[in-house]
Amino acid sequence: FENWYTTHQRPIIQSEYGADTISGFHADPPLMFSEEYQAAVLKEYHAVLDQKREEYVIGELIWNFADFMTEQGVTRVMGNKKGIFTRQRQPKAAAFLLKERYWKIANESISWMLPAPCSACLP
């Protein structure tokens, strides 16, 4: 980030960040591939993005909206599981984290407050 911004003096949008998770797998403390791990990884990214938003980061695009099938391999857990929703479009823990985050950012970014999120939007 620092080198890019220093060199080009252009705002930055961070894209494709996240972590694989197996829907329904929970662990405390967070273990790799648990829903808690995915949420913890996102929180770490968000801490940096929030700091840099004060300087030059103007957006973020999580990878990915929903899980999707890919070729099986040692780096894949039966497909690409970085989605905040399952392939059946059911929310994982990270979906709720991002819902709160984006409402907060939206309310900080505009002069009027958005209404409270619809409880029917996510179960």
PDB file of C-alpha atoms in Angstrom:
ATOM      1  CA  PHE A   1       0.000   0.000   0.000  1.00  0.00           C
ATOM      2  CA  GLU A   2       2.587   2.512   1.097  1.00  0.00           C
ATOM      3  CA  ASN A   3       4.860   2.097  -1.925  1.00  0.00           C
ATOM      4  CA  TRP A   4       1.959   2.137  -4.396  1.00  0.00           C
ATOM      5  CA  TYR A   5       0.467   5.275  -2.908  1.00  0.00           C
ATOM      6  CA  THR A   6       3.828   7.026  -2.600  1.00  0.00           C
ATOM      7  CA  THR A   7       4.709   6.192  -6.206  1.00  0.00           C
ATOM      8  CA  HIS A   8       1.376   6.846  -7.903  1.00  0.00           C
ATOM      9  CA  GLN A   9      -0.464   9.224  -5.539  1.00  0.00           C
ATOM     10  CA  ARG A  10      -3.771   7.511  -6.342  1.00  0.00           C
ATOM     11  CA  PRO A  11      -6.414   6.178  -3.949  1.00  0.00           C
ATOM     12  CA  ILE A  12      -6.493   2.422  -3.424  1.00  0.00           C
ATOM     13  CA  ILE A  13      -9.330  -0.113  -3.441  1.00  0.00           C
ATOM     14  CA  GLN A  14      -8.337  -3.390  -1.772  1.00  0.00           C
ATOM     15  CA  SER A  15      -9.819  -6.371  -3.575  1.00  0.00           C
ATOM     16  CA  GLU A  16      -9.987 -10.115  -3.059  1.00  0.00           C
ATOM     17  CA  TYR A  17      -9.230 -10.583   0.612  1.00  0.00           C
ATOM     18  CA  GLY A  18     -10.632 -13.318   2.854  1.00  0.00           C
ATOM     19  CA  ALA A  19     -10.093 -16.840   4.192  1.00  0.00           C
ATOM     20  CA  ASP A  20     -11.436 -20.304   3.410  1.00  0.00           C
ATOM     21  CA  THR A  21     -13.970 -21.660   5.874  1.00  0.00           C
ATOM     22  CA  ILE A  22     -16.105 -24.741   6.170  1.00  0.00           C
ATOM     23  CA  SER A  23     -19.680 -23.740   6.923  1.00  0.00           C
ATOM     24  CA  GLY A  24     -20.740 -25.031  10.334  1.00  0.00           C
ATOM     25  CA  PHE A  25     -17.183 -25.747  11.528  1.00  0.00           C
ATOM     26  CA  HIS A  26     -16.646 -23.825  14.763  1.00  0.00           C
ATOM     27  CA  ALA A  27     -13.569 -23.676  16.991  1.00  0.00           C
ATOM     28  CA  ASP A  28     -12.464 -21.681  20.030  1.00  0.00           C
ATOM     29  CA  PRO A  29      -9.771 -20.554  19.714  1.00  0.00           C
ATOM     30  CA  PRO A  30     -10.245 -20.073  15.972  1.00  0.00           C
ATOM     31  CA  LEU A  31      -8.683 -22.834  13.881  1.00  0.00           C
ATOM     32  CA  MET A  32      -7.943 -22.617  10.173  1.00  0.00           C
ATOM     33  CA  PHE A  33     -11.098 -23.269   8.126  1.00  0.00           C
ATOM     34  CA  SER A  34     -13.447 -22.528  11.070  1.00  0.00           C
ATOM     35  CA  GLU A  35     -16.055 -19.783  10.765  1.00  0.00           C
ATOM     36  CA  GLU A  36     -14.348 -18.015  13.670  1.00  0.00           C
ATOM     37  CA  TYR A  37     -11.034 -18.080  11.783  1.00  0.00           C
ATOM     38  CA  GLN A  38     -12.620 -16.473   8.723  1.00  0.00           C
ATOM     39  CA  ALA A  39     -14.115 -13.729  10.918  1.00  0.00           C
ATOM     40  CA  ALA A  40     -10.776 -13.212  12.718  1.00  0.00           C
ATOM     41  CA  VAL A  41      -8.897 -12.860   9.412  1.00  0.00           C
ATOM     42  CA  LEU A  42     -11.429 -10.306   8.180  1.00  0.00           C
ATOM     43  CA  LYS A  43     -11.115  -8.333  11.427  1.00  0.00           C
ATOM     44  CA  GLU A  44      -7.334  -8.146  10.930  1.00  0.00           C
ATOM     45  CA  TYR A  45      -7.795  -6.823   7.400  1.00  0.00           C
ATOM     46  CA  HIS A  46     -10.416  -4.361   8.614  1.00  0.00           C
ATOM     47  CA  ALA A  47      -8.096  -2.938  11.271  1.00  0.00           C
ATOM     48  CA  VAL A  48      -5.544  -2.062   8.585  1.00  0.00           C
ATOM     49  CA  LEU A  49      -8.146  -0.892   6.063  1.00  0.00           C
ATOM     50  CA  ASP A  50      -9.762   1.384   8.666  1.00  0.00           C
ATOM     51  CA  GLN A  51      -6.406   2.965   9.473  1.00  0.00           C
ATOM     52  CA  LYS A  52      -5.530   3.454   5.811  1.00  0.00           C
ATOM     53  CA  ARG A  53      -9.040   4.721   4.992  1.00  0.00           C
ATOM     54  CA  GLU A  54      -8.023   7.881   6.828  1.00  0.00           C
ATOM     55  CA  GLU A  55      -5.169   8.254   4.331  1.00  0.00           C
ATOM     56  CA  TYR A  56      -5.845   6.752   0.904  1.00  0.00           C
ATOM     57  CA  VAL A  57      -7.911   3.532   0.915  1.00  0.00           C
ATOM     58  CA  ILE A  58     -11.298   4.349  -0.604  1.00  0.00           C
ATOM     59  CA  GLY A  59     -12.867   0.910  -0.878  1.00  0.00           C
ATOM     60  CA  GLU A  60     -12.691  -2.797  -0.250  1.00  0.00           C
ATOM     61  CA  LEU A  61     -14.033  -5.827  -2.096  1.00  0.00           C
ATOM     62  CA  ILE A  62     -14.125  -9.063  -0.136  1.00  0.00           C
ATOM     63  CA  TRP A  63     -13.416 -12.360  -1.857  1.00  0.00           C
ATOM     64  CA  ASN A  64     -15.985 -13.823  -2.099  1.00  0.00           C
ATOM     65  CA  PHE A  65     -19.760 -13.347  -1.869  1.00  0.00           C
ATOM     66  CA  ALA A  66     -20.500 -17.085  -1.918  1.00  0.00           C
ATOM     67  CA  ASP A  67     -18.649 -20.384  -2.015  1.00  0.00           C
ATOM     68  CA  PHE A  68     -18.208 -21.950  -5.438  1.00  0.00           C
ATOM     69  CA  MET A  69     -16.906 -25.223  -6.813  1.00  0.00           C
ATOM     70  CA  THR A  70     -13.337 -25.480  -8.082  1.00  0.00           C
ATOM     71  CA  GLU A  71     -10.983 -28.293  -8.921  1.00  0.00           C
ATOM     72  CA  GLN A  72     -10.009 -30.339  -5.873  1.00  0.00           C
ATOM     73  CA  GLY A  73      -6.445 -29.836  -4.618  1.00  0.00           C
ATOM     74  CA  VAL A  74      -4.292 -29.692  -1.492  1.00  0.00           C
ATOM     75  CA  THR A  75      -5.004 -25.970  -1.128  1.00  0.00           C
ATOM     76  CA  ARG A  76      -8.775 -26.322  -1.522  1.00  0.00           C
ATOM     77  CA  VAL A  77     -11.392 -27.614   0.877  1.00  0.00           C
ATOM     78  CA  MET A  78     -13.841 -29.187  -1.612  1.00  0.00           C
ATOM     79  CA  GLY A  79     -14.087 -26.023  -3.682  1.00  0.00           C
ATOM     80  CA  ASN A  80     -13.464 -22.369  -2.973  1.00  0.00           C
ATOM     81  CA  LYS A  81     -14.911 -21.719   0.483  1.00  0.00           C
ATOM     82  CA  LYS A  82     -13.945 -18.078   0.930  1.00  0.00           C
ATOM     83  CA  GLY A  83     -17.547 -16.931   0.539  1.00  0.00           C
ATOM     84  CA  ILE A  84     -19.418 -15.209   3.327  1.00  0.00           C
ATOM     85  CA  PHE A  85     -22.405 -17.269   2.146  1.00  0.00           C
ATOM     86  CA  THR A  86     -22.519 -20.981   1.332  1.00  0.00           C
ATOM     87  CA  ARG A  87     -23.254 -22.284  -2.160  1.00  0.00           C
ATOM     88  CA  GLN A  88     -26.868 -22.532  -0.965  1.00  0.00           C
ATOM     89  CA  ARG A  89     -26.707 -18.818  -0.014  1.00  0.00           C
ATOM     90  CA  GLN A  90     -26.842 -19.400   3.737  1.00  0.00           C
ATOM     91  CA  PRO A  91     -24.870 -16.847   5.791  1.00  0.00           C
ATOM     92  CA  LYS A  92     -21.686 -17.772   7.606  1.00  0.00           C
ATOM     93  CA  ALA A  93     -20.488 -15.877  10.703  1.00  0.00           C
ATOM     94  CA  ALA A  94     -18.534 -13.465   8.492  1.00  0.00           C
ATOM     95  CA  ALA A  95     -21.753 -12.311   6.788  1.00  0.00           C
ATOM     96  CA  PHE A  96     -22.962 -10.836  10.067  1.00  0.00           C
ATOM     97  CA  LEU A  97     -19.571  -9.235  10.719  1.00  0.00           C
ATOM     98  CA  LEU A  98     -19.631  -7.559   7.298  1.00  0.00           C
ATOM     99  CA  LYS A  99     -23.255  -6.480   7.691  1.00  0.00           C
ATOM    100  CA  GLU A 100     -22.303  -4.538  10.836  1.00  0.00           C
ATOM    101  CA  ARG A 101     -19.137  -3.175   9.252  1.00  0.00           C
ATOM    102  CA  TYR A 102     -20.757  -1.863   6.087  1.00  0.00           C
ATOM    103  CA  TRP A 103     -23.665  -0.235   7.947  1.00  0.00           C
ATOM    104  CA  LYS A 104     -21.152   1.511  10.211  1.00  0.00           C
ATOM    105  CA  ILE A 105     -19.042   2.702   7.265  1.00  0.00           C
ATOM    106  CA  ALA A 106     -22.132   3.886   5.389  1.00  0.00           C
ATOM    107  CA  ASN A 107     -23.347   5.876   8.389  1.00  0.00           C
ATOM    108  CA  GLU A 108     -19.912   7.453   8.886  1.00  0.00           C
ATOM    109  CA  SER A 109     -19.681   8.360   5.203  1.00  0.00           C
ATOM    110  CA  ILE A 110     -22.932  10.262   4.760  1.00  0.00           C
ATOM    111  CA  SER A 111     -24.488  13.226   6.509  1.00  0.00           C
ATOM    112  CA  TRP A 112     -27.777  11.452   7.293  1.00  0.00           C
ATOM    113  CA  MET A 113     -28.211   8.168   9.110  1.00  0.00           C
ATOM    114  CA  LEU A 114     -29.399   5.062   7.316  1.00  0.00           C
ATOM    115  CA  PRO A 115     -32.306   3.198   8.904  1.00  0.00           C
ATOM    116  CA  ALA A 116     -31.448   0.191  11.029  1.00  0.00           C
ATOM    117  CA  PRO A 117     -30.757  -2.930   8.970  1.00  0.00           C
ATOM    118  CA  CYS A 118     -33.761  -5.079   8.192  1.00  0.00           C
ATOM    119  CA  SER A 119     -33.849  -8.095  10.496  1.00  0.00           C
ATOM    120  CA  ALA A 120     -35.227 -10.176   7.629  1.00  0.00           C
ATOM    121  CA  CYS A 121     -32.156  -9.459   5.462  1.00  0.00           C
ATOM    122  CA  LEU A 122     -30.075 -12.076   7.267  1.00  0.00           C
ATOM    123  CA  PRO A 123     -31.599 -14.745   9.484  1.00  0.00           C
TER     124      PRO A 123
END
